[in-house]
């Protein structure tokens, strides 16, 4: 062997003839079953290959690859393993000159086939599979960095390599689950096909460039589809965890886009399959946070929201066609519900990976998708349409809540832009109790920037606020601006939500949390005064009961007011205010415990039917609070003015019980005095005719205005230029004449009866010169 190596090195042009001779001998020995000579020939080839790196090695390699192919074609496992080992040694050699004509198609196919070996003997099967994986690893190493070699990233190769590796990842050998004997312990330390396949897959993906990611991921998706591996989702999640950690971080968004496309392609698959894809997407998004989630962030959310809407349609219609046609697949509603929850969770995962400004954009994007009963958004009619709209609203608000929970922004003005807040608060006026609760939770998650929310999860009248260990910061300038701009809007919606009969304990807890968080996070002196007025107005809702609320609703509102005023009095640290609140609470404990949260917000609330016969001592009095706080520097005039909610178009557009309700509210609140009045001023009588007239008049005026605008727009779009110019010219002339008249009146005062203006000393004085005719020195003119 030493002589042969020396001869080959000294005469490299003879190398191809040596290779041809050895190849001929090996092929003959294989066919004659002389396996000892076969091993000798391969050993000689390996040593020559390792020693000779001259430029003429290409021809020798052709002979070598022909011999390796011959061994791999053999049915003998040992020969296959021998051939693979030789190929791996060759793959690790860096050649000096590229080869233009070498083909590795056979090797990719054969090694992939070996990876799927189903030999009866477990040990031999394991060895063949490991040889196949090593062979594929060798092919990748040999070709991946050489542009002149066969392109290993072509779909024809990837469709064989990737599934072969996944197959070995998927099938953990039974032998591994057995407890090994002491003799087998050393063998167990060796690498298993699963570990080797994972290492090979990581190496393959780590070498993938931007343009090759798609070809590498597509076979993974097809493999998971073909073998129904989305439903348990454990293996699919494991695969994509390997993929996301192996590829270069800047390519992460390509994998996300592939998964989103696959989700769209499986729109009509079973809910469990879609849920599996979405779960994998969620895992991938969290890992991608360190890299990039791509430029098309809103497209990600658009796809997820579209799938959410489709799922709602499937659950309601029971058919994947969403039409009259009968679907062959049976849709299970609970499976669709699981899918919807998975989508919402994924939306939250995605949003948490984004910077603050993009999270804000995403929330506006989701909110714009929520169907609202406004003139801009079309609402589907009929029972089915109502169900679809309700489910869509709930699912989208759930998604919004998921995003808002992870949202941290110190500036409320940027966190809650006007358009977003208007649409969100419109949802708060819907009759559906669940939707109202979601809106409150979303607002709370925005306002709570210091993690105080959990401290107000239960409503109670605690005597010492210090036990809550609240984190309180001074109200910033931006927060003050936010409350000046949107404060009245928030108070109005809190007031109207309090009047809803369908409220349950969760609503009152959310309202209590919201009032307290506004007081801690956004309150200056003016906001504090407004919140106290608001809570006293809420007490009046329960006291007067114009809306015929149930005993529970009324007791809950009384208890809510008591709990809030108890804490706010301790926050303001005005002793006389604290004393008044404490006295009322003590009086309630003695005479009316059903007006306190400890009796109302429990599993079995203790209520009273005789709420209209309560004495004045169990109420918080606006005059008394105004007096005690006014003495401490608060605005007593504002405190003594009862809170009256502003009426807006939103009441007409929202799904309230009736339009008459809001009109009568406006008429009555204008004449309302302080809550402790003995006699109420009689409200203006509302009849059917006045309501009808109010509605018809407003509609007619709107129609006329709309028609006038349409005509103006049409005129400027279609009229000839000369006509428009003449019209504008005429208007300009008219305007100029009016201006001339005004100038005449203002600049030249009317003459006195004698024709001259008499000065103070009785001297006649000429008319004053107009300003535009005066001569000013040059220095005075700018």
mmCIF file of C-alpha atoms in Angstrom, residues 480-625:
data_model
loop_
_atom_site.group_PDB
_atom_site.id
_atom_site.type_symbol
_atom_site.label_atom_id
_atom_site.label_comp_id
_atom_site.label_asym_id
_atom_site.label_seq_id
_atom_site.Cartn_x
_atom_site.Cartn_y
_atom_site.Cartn_z
ATOM 1 C CA UNK A 480 -53.508 64.926 32.423
ATOM 2 C CA UNK A 481 -53.942 65.776 28.726
ATOM 3 C CA UNK A 482 -55.477 62.335 28.109
ATOM 4 C CA UNK A 483 -58.046 62.793 30.885
ATOM 5 C CA UNK A 484 -58.893 66.322 29.683
ATOM 6 C CA UNK A 485 -59.526 64.900 26.230
ATOM 7 C CA UNK A 486 -61.248 61.603 27.055
ATOM 8 C CA UNK A 487 -62.225 61.800 30.739
ATOM 9 C CA UNK A 488 -65.885 62.767 30.204
ATOM 10 C CA UNK A 489 -66.199 59.996 27.599
ATOM 11 C CA UNK A 490 -64.933 57.384 30.100
ATOM 12 C CA UNK A 491 -67.191 58.659 32.921
ATOM 13 C CA UNK A 492 -70.213 58.590 30.621
ATOM 14 C CA UNK A 493 -69.646 54.970 29.631
ATOM 15 C CA UNK A 494 -69.039 53.873 33.228
ATOM 16 C CA UNK A 495 -72.320 55.591 34.180
ATOM 17 C CA UNK A 496 -74.277 53.926 31.356
ATOM 18 C CA UNK A 497 -72.783 50.471 32.048
ATOM 19 C CA UNK A 498 -73.902 50.817 35.689
ATOM 20 C CA UNK A 499 -77.509 51.188 34.468
ATOM 21 C CA UNK A 500 -77.517 47.808 32.678
ATOM 22 C CA UNK A 501 -79.823 45.251 34.250
ATOM 23 C CA UNK A 502 -77.850 42.243 32.908
ATOM 24 C CA UNK A 503 -74.746 43.104 34.971
ATOM 25 C CA UNK A 504 -73.405 40.353 37.220
ATOM 26 C CA UNK A 505 -70.741 40.324 39.930
ATOM 27 C CA UNK A 506 -67.881 40.247 37.379
ATOM 28 C CA UNK A 507 -69.130 43.527 35.853
ATOM 29 C CA UNK A 508 -69.219 45.298 39.218
ATOM 30 C CA UNK A 509 -65.722 43.992 40.062
ATOM 31 C CA UNK A 510 -64.444 45.284 36.700
ATOM 32 C CA UNK A 511 -66.148 48.682 37.245
ATOM 33 C CA UNK A 512 -64.637 48.912 40.741
ATOM 34 C CA UNK A 513 -61.163 48.042 39.374
ATOM 35 C CA UNK A 514 -61.510 50.602 36.611
ATOM 36 C CA UNK A 515 -62.579 53.406 38.972
ATOM 37 C CA UNK A 516 -59.734 52.632 41.364
ATOM 38 C CA UNK A 517 -57.102 52.328 38.607
ATOM 39 C CA UNK A 518 -58.146 55.668 37.069
ATOM 40 C CA UNK A 519 -57.829 57.169 40.573
ATOM 41 C CA UNK A 520 -54.311 55.739 41.021
ATOM 42 C CA UNK A 521 -52.870 55.988 37.497
ATOM 43 C CA UNK A 522 -54.523 59.006 35.838
ATOM 44 C CA UNK A 523 -55.963 61.200 38.587
ATOM 45 C CA UNK A 524 -55.163 64.782 39.450
ATOM 46 C CA UNK A 525 -57.367 66.894 41.739
ATOM 47 C CA UNK A 526 -59.924 67.637 39.004
ATOM 48 C CA UNK A 527 -60.259 63.960 38.016
ATOM 49 C CA UNK A 528 -60.729 62.964 41.682
ATOM 50 C CA UNK A 529 -63.612 65.456 41.991
ATOM 51 C CA UNK A 530 -65.228 64.140 38.797
ATOM 52 C CA UNK A 531 -64.915 60.514 39.938
ATOM 53 C CA UNK A 532 -66.557 61.292 43.284
ATOM 54 C CA UNK A 533 -69.415 63.091 41.441
ATOM 55 C CA UNK A 534 -69.738 60.072 39.115
ATOM 56 C CA UNK A 535 -69.982 57.585 42.006
ATOM 57 C CA UNK A 536 -72.592 59.754 43.748
ATOM 58 C CA UNK A 537 -74.589 59.820 40.483
ATOM 59 C CA UNK A 538 -74.342 55.995 40.372
ATOM 60 C CA UNK A 539 -75.680 55.907 43.959
ATOM 61 C CA UNK A 540 -78.601 58.000 42.724
ATOM 62 C CA UNK A 541 -79.321 55.487 39.928
ATOM 63 C CA UNK A 542 -79.848 52.846 42.631
ATOM 64 C CA UNK A 543 -81.682 55.233 44.958
ATOM 65 C CA UNK A 544 -84.257 56.584 42.489
ATOM 66 C CA UNK A 545 -84.394 53.440 40.290
ATOM 67 C CA UNK A 546 -85.825 55.018 37.140
ATOM 68 C CA UNK A 547 -84.648 51.990 35.119
ATOM 69 C CA UNK A 548 -86.515 49.438 37.300
ATOM 70 C CA UNK A 549 -83.321 47.592 38.254
ATOM 71 C CA UNK A 550 -83.529 44.405 40.324
ATOM 72 C CA UNK A 551 -82.819 44.415 44.064
ATOM 73 C CA UNK A 552 -79.417 42.782 43.374
ATOM 74 C CA UNK A 553 -78.399 45.467 40.850
ATOM 75 C CA UNK A 554 -79.410 48.258 43.218
ATOM 76 C CA UNK A 555 -77.618 46.734 46.240
ATOM 77 C CA UNK A 556 -74.548 46.105 44.055
ATOM 78 C CA UNK A 557 -74.419 49.779 42.996
ATOM 79 C CA UNK A 558 -74.748 50.927 46.627
ATOM 80 C CA UNK A 559 -71.977 48.510 47.651
ATOM 81 C CA UNK A 560 -69.776 49.584 44.727
ATOM 82 C CA UNK A 561 -70.073 53.237 45.762
ATOM 83 C CA UNK A 562 -69.289 52.424 49.406
ATOM 84 C CA UNK A 563 -66.150 50.400 48.513
ATOM 85 C CA UNK A 564 -64.862 53.083 46.119
ATOM 86 C CA UNK A 565 -65.487 56.053 48.439
ATOM 87 C CA UNK A 566 -63.919 54.126 51.328
ATOM 88 C CA UNK A 567 -60.633 53.731 49.412
ATOM 89 C CA UNK A 568 -60.654 57.135 47.710
ATOM 90 C CA UNK A 569 -61.166 58.904 51.046
ATOM 91 C CA UNK A 570 -58.015 57.201 52.351
ATOM 92 C CA UNK A 571 -56.108 58.186 49.178
ATOM 93 C CA UNK A 572 -57.088 61.871 49.531
ATOM 94 C CA UNK A 573 -56.083 61.797 53.237
ATOM 95 C CA UNK A 574 -58.672 64.426 54.235
ATOM 96 C CA UNK A 575 -59.660 63.451 57.826
ATOM 97 C CA UNK A 576 -63.192 64.956 57.709
ATOM 98 C CA UNK A 577 -63.910 63.193 54.371
ATOM 99 C CA UNK A 578 -62.682 59.867 55.797
ATOM 100 C CA UNK A 579 -64.822 60.436 58.886
ATOM 101 C CA UNK A 580 -68.040 61.033 56.882
ATOM 102 C CA UNK A 581 -67.472 57.931 54.734
ATOM 103 C CA UNK A 582 -66.615 55.844 57.818
ATOM 104 C CA UNK A 583 -69.777 57.022 59.632
ATOM 105 C CA UNK A 584 -72.033 56.058 56.695
ATOM 106 C CA UNK A 585 -70.361 52.628 56.371
ATOM 107 C CA UNK A 586 -70.792 52.021 60.126
ATOM 108 C CA UNK A 587 -74.446 53.022 59.889
ATOM 109 C CA UNK A 588 -74.924 50.594 56.993
ATOM 110 C CA UNK A 589 -73.272 47.798 58.993
ATOM 111 C CA UNK A 590 -75.841 48.355 61.766
ATOM 112 C CA UNK A 591 -79.021 49.072 59.795
ATOM 113 C CA UNK A 592 -78.509 47.993 56.182
ATOM 114 C CA UNK A 593 -75.626 45.490 55.753
ATOM 115 C CA UNK A 594 -77.085 44.545 52.335
ATOM 116 C CA UNK A 595 -75.721 47.875 51.021
ATOM 117 C CA UNK A 596 -72.106 46.805 51.659
ATOM 118 C CA UNK A 597 -69.929 44.571 49.422
ATOM 119 C CA UNK A 598 -69.364 41.986 52.176
ATOM 120 C CA UNK A 599 -73.076 41.021 51.960
ATOM 121 C CA UNK A 600 -73.687 41.596 48.251
ATOM 122 C CA UNK A 601 -70.613 40.191 46.452
ATOM 123 C CA UNK A 602 -70.724 36.697 47.929
ATOM 124 C CA UNK A 603 -71.951 33.344 46.625
ATOM 125 C CA UNK A 604 -75.381 33.839 48.227
ATOM 126 C CA UNK A 605 -76.018 37.590 48.453
ATOM 127 C CA UNK A 606 -78.185 38.801 51.341
ATOM 128 C CA UNK A 607 -80.521 41.389 49.808
ATOM 129 C CA UNK A 608 -83.482 43.480 50.917
ATOM 130 C CA UNK A 609 -86.684 44.304 49.042
ATOM 131 C CA UNK A 610 -87.363 47.459 51.103
ATOM 132 C CA UNK A 611 -84.749 49.665 49.437
ATOM 133 C CA UNK A 612 -87.197 52.539 48.897
ATOM 134 C CA UNK A 613 -87.749 52.974 52.660
ATOM 135 C CA UNK A 614 -84.116 53.587 53.622
ATOM 136 C CA UNK A 615 -83.245 56.431 56.004
ATOM 137 C CA UNK A 616 -81.024 59.361 54.935
ATOM 138 C CA UNK A 617 -78.228 58.294 57.305
ATOM 139 C CA UNK A 618 -77.169 55.316 55.092
ATOM 140 C CA UNK A 619 -76.434 57.501 52.030
ATOM 141 C CA UNK A 620 -73.355 59.487 51.055
ATOM 142 C CA UNK A 621 -74.464 63.135 50.727
ATOM 143 C CA UNK A 622 -73.113 65.330 47.982
ATOM 144 C CA UNK A 623 -73.568 68.490 50.081
ATOM 145 C CA UNK A 624 -71.613 66.990 52.989
ATOM 146 C CA UNK A 625 -68.759 65.716 50.763
#
